[in-house]
Amino acid sequence: MRLVIARCSVDYAGRLNAHLPLATRLLVHKGDGSLLVHSDGGSYKPLNWMSPPCTLTVEEPDADNAAAGVAEVWRVVHAKTGDSLFVRLYEVLHDSSHELGVDPGLQKDGVEADLQRLLADQVGVIGDGLTLVRREFPTAIGPVDLLLRNPDGGTIAVEVKRRGDIDGVEQLTRYLELLGRDPHLAPVTGVFAAQEIKPQARVLAADRGIRCVTLDYDEMKGVDSGAPRLF
């Protein structure tokens, strides 16, 4: 990865034309060929960029650009669309290259699969005496996250979400309608379990006879979340 801080102007030509006047900016030329133009604001989003597949060519400025003080010109051309990004560098303040190696990728914690796995091992969060029948219980319209057996008879279908909204309740409703037709599973009740459940989803769940359970991910992992408790 090459990092260049320079006084530059930038022009994009293609399906959309855009111009960045002369200013000091950070230019990031990545190993995949992409070029990103950053300012000191705007958080993570670049002011302009060219995505791969593309090639960067460094050119000498023509007479007019040289007379205007341009030291060199970067021409970045997209291989498929032909769109071009022209960066005119007037003064380079910093130029460094770094070999970052292979990145292992982002490893997310607390995704729905993690919640489902933890809840499958701790079905007591849903209720006392319950036993796990299966995770990802197959149906004709998709798998039910958890299927539990009630000691008093009947089955509980659990839909697990990080953030529970109306769509999740509708999804569970369809599962319940289908599972309820199976005499080996009936009667089937539903539980909508999520770290956060929107008020509208709670209202709809109550109307459908579905119980809502709020999950504390840190507590399920055995980590003190630090949140104040009454008991």
Short mmCIF file of N, CA and C in Angstrom, two decimals, residues 30-181:
data_model
loop_
_atom_site.label_atom_id
_atom_site.label_comp_id
_atom_site.label_asym_id
_atom_site.label_seq_id
_atom_site.Cartn_x
_atom_site.Cartn_y
_atom_site.Cartn_z
N LYS A 30 -3.83 1.16 -3.24
CA LYS A 30 -3.81 -0.15 -2.60
C LYS A 30 -3.27 -1.22 -3.52
N GLY A 31 -2.94 -2.35 -2.93
CA GLY A 31 -2.36 -3.44 -3.68
C GLY A 31 -3.29 -4.02 -4.73
N ASP A 32 -4.60 -3.83 -4.58
CA ASP A 32 -5.54 -4.34 -5.58
C ASP A 32 -5.69 -3.40 -6.76
N GLY A 33 -4.91 -2.29 -6.75
CA GLY A 33 -4.93 -1.33 -7.84
C GLY A 33 -5.80 -0.13 -7.61
N SER A 34 -6.67 -0.18 -6.63
CA SER A 34 -7.61 0.92 -6.40
C SER A 34 -6.89 2.16 -5.87
N LEU A 35 -7.48 3.31 -6.12
CA LEU A 35 -6.96 4.58 -5.62
C LEU A 35 -8.07 5.31 -4.90
N LEU A 36 -7.79 5.76 -3.69
CA LEU A 36 -8.76 6.50 -2.89
C LEU A 36 -8.19 7.86 -2.54
N VAL A 37 -9.03 8.88 -2.64
CA VAL A 37 -8.63 10.26 -2.34
C VAL A 37 -9.37 10.70 -1.09
N HIS A 38 -8.61 10.98 -0.03
CA HIS A 38 -9.21 11.33 1.26
C HIS A 38 -8.86 12.77 1.66
N SER A 39 -9.79 13.39 2.37
CA SER A 39 -9.52 14.66 3.03
C SER A 39 -9.41 14.41 4.53
N ASP A 40 -9.27 15.47 5.32
CA ASP A 40 -9.12 15.31 6.76
C ASP A 40 -10.48 15.26 7.46
N GLY A 41 -11.55 15.17 6.70
CA GLY A 41 -12.89 15.05 7.26
C GLY A 41 -13.67 14.01 6.50
N GLY A 42 -14.95 13.87 6.85
CA GLY A 42 -15.79 12.92 6.15
C GLY A 42 -15.66 11.49 6.62
N SER A 43 -15.03 11.29 7.78
CA SER A 43 -14.89 9.96 8.36
C SER A 43 -14.17 9.02 7.39
N TYR A 44 -14.72 7.82 7.17
CA TYR A 44 -14.02 6.80 6.38
C TYR A 44 -14.21 6.98 4.88
N LYS A 45 -15.16 7.81 4.46
CA LYS A 45 -15.53 7.86 3.05
C LYS A 45 -14.58 8.74 2.25
N PRO A 46 -14.02 8.22 1.14
CA PRO A 46 -13.14 9.04 0.31
C PRO A 46 -13.92 10.08 -0.47
N LEU A 47 -13.22 11.16 -0.87
CA LEU A 47 -13.84 12.20 -1.69
C LEU A 47 -14.09 11.68 -3.10
N ASN A 48 -13.17 10.88 -3.58
CA ASN A 48 -13.31 10.25 -4.89
C ASN A 48 -12.43 9.01 -4.89
N TRP A 49 -12.67 8.12 -5.84
CA TRP A 49 -11.92 6.87 -5.86
C TRP A 49 -12.08 6.18 -7.21
N MET A 50 -11.24 5.20 -7.44
CA MET A 50 -11.38 4.31 -8.59
C MET A 50 -11.22 2.89 -8.09
N SER A 51 -12.24 2.08 -8.35
CA SER A 51 -12.23 0.69 -7.87
C SER A 51 -11.57 -0.22 -8.89
N PRO A 52 -11.02 -1.35 -8.43
CA PRO A 52 -10.42 -2.31 -9.36
C PRO A 52 -11.51 -3.01 -10.19
N PRO A 53 -11.15 -3.54 -11.37
CA PRO A 53 -9.80 -3.59 -11.94
C PRO A 53 -9.44 -2.26 -12.62
N CYS A 54 -8.30 -1.73 -12.27
CA CYS A 54 -7.85 -0.48 -12.86
C CYS A 54 -6.33 -0.43 -12.83
N THR A 55 -5.77 0.48 -13.61
CA THR A 55 -4.32 0.63 -13.66
C THR A 55 -3.95 2.09 -13.43
N LEU A 56 -2.84 2.31 -12.75
CA LEU A 56 -2.35 3.65 -12.48
C LEU A 56 -1.08 3.88 -13.29
N THR A 57 -1.05 4.98 -14.02
CA THR A 57 0.11 5.37 -14.80
C THR A 57 0.57 6.75 -14.36
N VAL A 58 1.87 6.90 -14.09
CA VAL A 58 2.42 8.20 -13.71
C VAL A 58 2.98 8.86 -14.97
N GLU A 59 2.53 10.10 -15.24
CA GLU A 59 2.91 10.79 -16.46
C GLU A 59 3.58 12.13 -16.14
N GLU A 60 4.41 12.56 -17.04
CA GLU A 60 4.97 13.90 -16.94
C GLU A 60 3.90 14.91 -17.34
N PRO A 61 3.83 16.05 -16.67
CA PRO A 61 2.83 17.04 -17.02
C PRO A 61 3.12 17.67 -18.39
N ASP A 62 2.06 18.03 -19.10
CA ASP A 62 2.28 18.74 -20.36
C ASP A 62 2.71 20.17 -20.07
N ALA A 63 2.93 20.95 -21.11
CA ALA A 63 3.48 22.30 -20.93
C ALA A 63 2.56 23.18 -20.09
N ASP A 64 1.25 23.09 -20.31
CA ASP A 64 0.31 23.94 -19.58
C ASP A 64 0.29 23.57 -18.09
N ASN A 65 0.25 22.25 -17.81
CA ASN A 65 0.24 21.82 -16.41
C ASN A 65 1.56 22.15 -15.72
N ALA A 66 2.66 21.96 -16.42
CA ALA A 66 3.96 22.28 -15.84
C ALA A 66 4.06 23.76 -15.52
N ALA A 67 3.54 24.60 -16.41
CA ALA A 67 3.56 26.04 -16.17
C ALA A 67 2.70 26.43 -14.97
N ALA A 68 1.66 25.59 -14.69
CA ALA A 68 0.77 25.86 -13.55
C ALA A 68 1.34 25.31 -12.25
N GLY A 69 2.50 24.62 -12.33
CA GLY A 69 3.14 24.11 -11.12
C GLY A 69 2.92 22.64 -10.85
N VAL A 70 2.34 21.89 -11.80
CA VAL A 70 2.10 20.46 -11.61
C VAL A 70 3.42 19.70 -11.75
N ALA A 71 3.73 18.86 -10.76
CA ALA A 71 4.97 18.09 -10.78
C ALA A 71 4.81 16.78 -11.54
N GLU A 72 3.67 16.10 -11.35
CA GLU A 72 3.39 14.87 -12.08
C GLU A 72 1.89 14.63 -12.11
N VAL A 73 1.48 13.77 -13.03
CA VAL A 73 0.06 13.47 -13.20
C VAL A 73 -0.15 11.97 -13.04
N TRP A 74 -1.12 11.59 -12.20
CA TRP A 74 -1.53 10.20 -12.08
C TRP A 74 -2.78 9.98 -12.91
N ARG A 75 -2.72 9.02 -13.81
CA ARG A 75 -3.89 8.66 -14.61
C ARG A 75 -4.31 7.24 -14.21
N VAL A 76 -5.52 7.12 -13.66
CA VAL A 76 -6.04 5.82 -13.24
C VAL A 76 -7.23 5.50 -14.13
N VAL A 77 -7.16 4.39 -14.85
CA VAL A 77 -8.19 4.02 -15.82
C VAL A 77 -8.82 2.68 -15.43
N HIS A 78 -10.16 2.66 -15.40
CA HIS A 78 -10.87 1.42 -15.10
C HIS A 78 -10.83 0.51 -16.31
N ALA A 79 -10.49 -0.76 -16.08
CA ALA A 79 -10.28 -1.69 -17.19
C ALA A 79 -11.56 -2.01 -17.95
N LYS A 80 -12.70 -1.97 -17.30
CA LYS A 80 -13.95 -2.37 -17.95
C LYS A 80 -14.73 -1.19 -18.50
N THR A 81 -14.84 -0.11 -17.72
CA THR A 81 -15.68 1.01 -18.14
C THR A 81 -14.92 2.08 -18.90
N GLY A 82 -13.59 2.14 -18.71
CA GLY A 82 -12.81 3.20 -19.34
C GLY A 82 -12.86 4.51 -18.59
N ASP A 83 -13.59 4.57 -17.47
CA ASP A 83 -13.61 5.79 -16.65
C ASP A 83 -12.20 6.11 -16.19
N SER A 84 -11.92 7.41 -16.07
CA SER A 84 -10.56 7.84 -15.72
C SER A 84 -10.56 8.79 -14.54
N LEU A 85 -9.52 8.65 -13.73
CA LEU A 85 -9.30 9.55 -12.60
C LEU A 85 -7.94 10.21 -12.81
N PHE A 86 -7.94 11.54 -12.91
CA PHE A 86 -6.70 12.28 -13.13
C PHE A 86 -6.33 13.04 -11.85
N VAL A 87 -5.16 12.75 -11.34
CA VAL A 87 -4.68 13.44 -10.14
C VAL A 87 -3.45 14.26 -10.53
N ARG A 88 -3.55 15.56 -10.38
CA ARG A 88 -2.43 16.45 -10.67
C ARG A 88 -1.74 16.82 -9.36
N LEU A 89 -0.51 16.35 -9.18
CA LEU A 89 0.24 16.57 -7.95
C LEU A 89 1.13 17.79 -8.11
N TYR A 90 0.90 18.78 -7.24
CA TYR A 90 1.69 20.01 -7.27
C TYR A 90 2.87 19.91 -6.31
N GLU A 91 2.64 19.30 -5.16
CA GLU A 91 3.71 19.17 -4.15
C GLU A 91 3.46 17.92 -3.32
N VAL A 92 4.46 17.07 -3.20
CA VAL A 92 4.35 15.85 -2.40
C VAL A 92 4.95 16.12 -1.02
N LEU A 93 4.14 15.96 0.01
CA LEU A 93 4.57 16.21 1.39
C LEU A 93 5.02 14.93 2.09
N HIS A 94 4.50 13.81 1.63
CA HIS A 94 4.86 12.52 2.24
C HIS A 94 4.59 11.42 1.22
N ASP A 95 5.50 10.46 1.16
CA ASP A 95 5.33 9.34 0.23
C ASP A 95 5.96 8.10 0.86
N SER A 96 5.13 7.10 1.18
CA SER A 96 5.65 5.88 1.79
C SER A 96 4.87 4.68 1.28
N SER A 97 5.56 3.52 1.24
CA SER A 97 4.93 2.27 0.81
C SER A 97 5.08 1.24 1.92
N HIS A 98 4.06 0.42 2.10
CA HIS A 98 4.05 -0.57 3.19
C HIS A 98 3.48 -1.88 2.67
N GLU A 99 4.12 -2.98 3.01
CA GLU A 99 3.63 -4.30 2.67
C GLU A 99 2.77 -4.80 3.83
N LEU A 100 1.47 -4.91 3.62
CA LEU A 100 0.56 -5.28 4.71
C LEU A 100 0.37 -6.79 4.82
N GLY A 101 0.65 -7.53 3.76
CA GLY A 101 0.45 -8.97 3.80
C GLY A 101 -1.02 -9.34 3.63
N VAL A 102 -1.31 -10.62 3.82
CA VAL A 102 -2.67 -11.13 3.64
C VAL A 102 -3.49 -10.83 4.89
N ASP A 103 -4.64 -10.21 4.68
CA ASP A 103 -5.52 -9.87 5.81
C ASP A 103 -6.46 -11.04 6.09
N PRO A 104 -6.60 -11.46 7.35
CA PRO A 104 -7.48 -12.60 7.66
C PRO A 104 -8.96 -12.27 7.54
N GLY A 105 -9.31 -10.98 7.42
CA GLY A 105 -10.71 -10.61 7.29
C GLY A 105 -11.34 -10.29 8.63
N LEU A 106 -12.47 -9.60 8.57
CA LEU A 106 -13.18 -9.18 9.76
C LEU A 106 -13.88 -10.37 10.41
N GLN A 107 -13.65 -10.54 11.70
CA GLN A 107 -14.30 -11.60 12.46
C GLN A 107 -15.30 -10.95 13.40
N LYS A 108 -16.57 -11.14 13.07
CA LYS A 108 -17.63 -10.47 13.83
C LYS A 108 -18.04 -11.30 15.04
N ASP A 109 -18.32 -10.61 16.12
CA ASP A 109 -18.78 -11.25 17.34
C ASP A 109 -20.19 -10.76 17.62
N GLY A 110 -21.06 -11.67 18.00
CA GLY A 110 -22.42 -11.26 18.32
C GLY A 110 -23.35 -11.30 17.12
N VAL A 111 -22.97 -11.98 16.05
CA VAL A 111 -23.87 -12.13 14.92
C VAL A 111 -24.95 -13.14 15.28
N GLU A 112 -25.98 -13.26 14.44
CA GLU A 112 -27.11 -14.13 14.76
C GLU A 112 -26.68 -15.57 14.98
N ALA A 113 -25.68 -16.03 14.22
CA ALA A 113 -25.22 -17.41 14.40
C ALA A 113 -24.65 -17.63 15.79
N ASP A 114 -23.95 -16.61 16.32
CA ASP A 114 -23.40 -16.72 17.68
C ASP A 114 -24.52 -16.76 18.71
N LEU A 115 -25.51 -15.89 18.53
CA LEU A 115 -26.65 -15.87 19.46
C LEU A 115 -27.38 -17.21 19.43
N GLN A 116 -27.59 -17.72 18.23
CA GLN A 116 -28.30 -18.99 18.09
C GLN A 116 -27.54 -20.12 18.78
N ARG A 117 -26.21 -20.15 18.59
CA ARG A 117 -25.41 -21.20 19.21
C ARG A 117 -25.46 -21.12 20.73
N LEU A 118 -25.31 -19.91 21.26
CA LEU A 118 -25.35 -19.74 22.71
C LEU A 118 -26.72 -20.10 23.28
N LEU A 119 -27.77 -19.68 22.57
CA LEU A 119 -29.11 -19.96 23.07
C LEU A 119 -29.43 -21.45 23.01
N ALA A 120 -28.88 -22.14 22.02
CA ALA A 120 -29.09 -23.58 21.94
C ALA A 120 -28.48 -24.30 23.13
N ASP A 121 -27.38 -23.75 23.67
CA ASP A 121 -26.73 -24.34 24.85
C ASP A 121 -27.37 -23.87 26.15
N GLN A 122 -28.20 -22.82 26.07
CA GLN A 122 -28.80 -22.24 27.28
C GLN A 122 -30.29 -22.02 27.07
N VAL A 123 -30.99 -23.10 26.74
CA VAL A 123 -32.43 -22.97 26.45
C VAL A 123 -33.23 -22.55 27.68
N GLY A 124 -32.60 -22.64 28.85
CA GLY A 124 -33.27 -22.16 30.06
C GLY A 124 -33.56 -20.68 30.02
N VAL A 125 -32.87 -19.94 29.14
CA VAL A 125 -33.17 -18.52 28.97
C VAL A 125 -34.60 -18.34 28.47
N ILE A 126 -35.06 -19.30 27.67
CA ILE A 126 -36.42 -19.24 27.12
C ILE A 126 -37.45 -19.67 28.16
N GLY A 127 -37.12 -20.71 28.93
CA GLY A 127 -38.05 -21.20 29.94
C GLY A 127 -37.50 -22.42 30.64
N ASP A 128 -38.07 -22.76 31.78
CA ASP A 128 -37.61 -23.90 32.58
C ASP A 128 -38.07 -25.21 31.96
N GLY A 129 -37.20 -26.22 32.05
CA GLY A 129 -37.56 -27.57 31.64
C GLY A 129 -37.56 -27.83 30.16
N LEU A 130 -37.16 -26.88 29.36
CA LEU A 130 -37.18 -27.05 27.91
C LEU A 130 -35.96 -27.86 27.46
N THR A 131 -36.13 -28.60 26.38
CA THR A 131 -35.02 -29.34 25.78
C THR A 131 -34.92 -28.98 24.30
N LEU A 132 -33.70 -29.01 23.82
CA LEU A 132 -33.46 -28.68 22.42
C LEU A 132 -33.74 -29.89 21.54
N VAL A 133 -34.59 -29.70 20.55
CA VAL A 133 -34.84 -30.73 19.54
C VAL A 133 -33.78 -30.63 18.45
N ARG A 134 -33.60 -29.40 17.91
CA ARG A 134 -32.63 -29.21 16.84
C ARG A 134 -32.44 -27.74 16.55
N ARG A 135 -31.21 -27.40 16.18
CA ARG A 135 -30.95 -26.09 15.58
C ARG A 135 -31.21 -26.18 14.09
N GLU A 136 -31.62 -25.04 13.49
CA GLU A 136 -31.87 -24.99 12.04
C GLU A 136 -32.80 -26.13 11.62
N PHE A 137 -33.94 -26.21 12.31
CA PHE A 137 -34.92 -27.26 12.01
C PHE A 137 -35.51 -26.99 10.62
N PRO A 138 -35.38 -27.95 9.68
CA PRO A 138 -35.79 -27.69 8.29
C PRO A 138 -37.30 -27.67 8.10
N THR A 139 -37.76 -26.73 7.29
CA THR A 139 -39.14 -26.71 6.84
C THR A 139 -39.14 -26.40 5.35
N ALA A 140 -40.30 -26.47 4.73
CA ALA A 140 -40.40 -26.23 3.29
C ALA A 140 -40.14 -24.77 2.94
N ILE A 141 -40.21 -23.87 3.92
CA ILE A 141 -40.03 -22.44 3.64
C ILE A 141 -38.78 -21.88 4.31
N GLY A 142 -37.92 -22.77 4.79
CA GLY A 142 -36.69 -22.33 5.42
C GLY A 142 -36.51 -22.93 6.79
N PRO A 143 -35.30 -22.86 7.35
CA PRO A 143 -35.03 -23.48 8.65
C PRO A 143 -35.48 -22.60 9.82
N VAL A 144 -36.04 -23.24 10.82
CA VAL A 144 -36.37 -22.56 12.08
C VAL A 144 -35.10 -22.55 12.93
N ASP A 145 -34.77 -21.39 13.50
CA ASP A 145 -33.50 -21.26 14.22
C ASP A 145 -33.35 -22.32 15.31
N LEU A 146 -34.35 -22.41 16.19
CA LEU A 146 -34.32 -23.41 17.26
C LEU A 146 -35.70 -24.03 17.41
N LEU A 147 -35.71 -25.34 17.58
CA LEU A 147 -36.96 -26.03 17.90
C LEU A 147 -36.78 -26.68 19.26
N LEU A 148 -37.64 -26.34 20.20
CA LEU A 148 -37.54 -26.82 21.58
C LEU A 148 -38.76 -27.65 21.93
N ARG A 149 -38.57 -28.59 22.88
CA ARG A 149 -39.67 -29.42 23.36
C ARG A 149 -40.08 -28.96 24.75
N ASN A 150 -41.37 -28.77 24.92
CA ASN A 150 -41.93 -28.36 26.21
C ASN A 150 -42.24 -29.60 27.03
N PRO A 151 -41.81 -29.66 28.30
CA PRO A 151 -42.06 -30.87 29.11
C PRO A 151 -43.55 -31.13 29.32
N ASP A 152 -44.38 -30.11 29.16
CA ASP A 152 -45.82 -30.27 29.33
C ASP A 152 -46.50 -30.68 28.03
N GLY A 153 -45.70 -30.90 26.98
CA GLY A 153 -46.25 -31.27 25.68
C GLY A 153 -46.22 -30.10 24.72
N GLY A 154 -46.05 -30.40 23.47
CA GLY A 154 -46.00 -29.35 22.47
C GLY A 154 -44.58 -28.91 22.17
N THR A 155 -44.47 -27.99 21.22
CA THR A 155 -43.19 -27.57 20.70
C THR A 155 -43.10 -26.05 20.69
N ILE A 156 -41.88 -25.56 20.83
CA ILE A 156 -41.63 -24.11 20.78
C ILE A 156 -40.67 -23.83 19.64
N ALA A 157 -41.09 -22.96 18.72
CA ALA A 157 -40.23 -22.52 17.63
C ALA A 157 -39.65 -21.16 18.01
N VAL A 158 -38.32 -21.04 17.91
CA VAL A 158 -37.64 -19.81 18.33
C VAL A 158 -36.96 -19.17 17.12
N GLU A 159 -37.27 -17.90 16.88
CA GLU A 159 -36.59 -17.12 15.86
C GLU A 159 -35.61 -16.18 16.56
N VAL A 160 -34.33 -16.23 16.16
CA VAL A 160 -33.27 -15.47 16.82
C VAL A 160 -32.80 -14.35 15.92
N LYS A 161 -32.76 -13.14 16.45
CA LYS A 161 -32.28 -11.97 15.71
C LYS A 161 -31.39 -11.13 16.61
N ARG A 162 -30.49 -10.37 15.99
CA ARG A 162 -29.75 -9.36 16.76
C ARG A 162 -30.68 -8.19 17.07
N ARG A 163 -31.34 -7.70 16.04
CA ARG A 163 -32.32 -6.63 16.22
C ARG A 163 -33.65 -7.10 15.66
N GLY A 164 -34.62 -7.24 16.53
CA GLY A 164 -35.90 -7.79 16.12
C GLY A 164 -36.84 -6.72 15.60
N ASP A 165 -37.33 -6.92 14.38
CA ASP A 165 -38.31 -5.99 13.83
C ASP A 165 -39.52 -6.75 13.33
N ILE A 166 -40.42 -6.05 12.67
CA ILE A 166 -41.68 -6.65 12.23
C ILE A 166 -41.44 -7.81 11.26
N ASP A 167 -40.45 -7.66 10.39
CA ASP A 167 -40.17 -8.74 9.42
C ASP A 167 -39.84 -10.05 10.10
N GLY A 168 -39.11 -9.98 11.21
CA GLY A 168 -38.77 -11.19 11.95
C GLY A 168 -39.99 -11.86 12.55
N VAL A 169 -40.94 -11.05 13.04
CA VAL A 169 -42.18 -11.60 13.59
C VAL A 169 -43.00 -12.26 12.49
N GLU A 170 -43.06 -11.61 11.32
CA GLU A 170 -43.79 -12.19 10.19
C GLU A 170 -43.16 -13.51 9.77
N GLN A 171 -41.84 -13.57 9.79
CA GLN A 171 -41.13 -14.80 9.43
C GLN A 171 -41.49 -15.92 10.39
N LEU A 172 -41.47 -15.63 11.67
CA LEU A 172 -41.80 -16.65 12.67
C LEU A 172 -43.27 -17.06 12.54
N THR A 173 -44.14 -16.14 12.22
CA THR A 173 -45.56 -16.46 12.05
C THR A 173 -45.75 -17.50 10.95
N ARG A 174 -45.01 -17.35 9.86
CA ARG A 174 -45.12 -18.32 8.76
C ARG A 174 -44.63 -19.70 9.19
N TYR A 175 -43.55 -19.72 9.98
CA TYR A 175 -43.05 -21.00 10.48
C TYR A 175 -44.09 -21.68 11.38
N LEU A 176 -44.69 -20.90 12.25
CA LEU A 176 -45.67 -21.45 13.20
C LEU A 176 -46.87 -22.04 12.48
N GLU A 177 -47.32 -21.34 11.45
CA GLU A 177 -48.47 -21.83 10.68
C GLU A 177 -48.16 -23.18 10.04
N LEU A 178 -46.95 -23.30 9.50
CA LEU A 178 -46.55 -24.54 8.84
C LEU A 178 -46.32 -25.66 9.84
N LEU A 179 -45.58 -25.38 10.92
CA LEU A 179 -45.26 -26.41 11.90
C LEU A 179 -46.51 -26.90 12.62
N GLY A 180 -47.48 -26.01 12.80
CA GLY A 180 -48.70 -26.39 13.51
C GLY A 180 -49.52 -27.44 12.80
N ARG A 181 -49.25 -27.66 11.52
CA ARG A 181 -49.99 -28.67 10.76
C ARG A 181 -49.45 -30.08 11.01
#
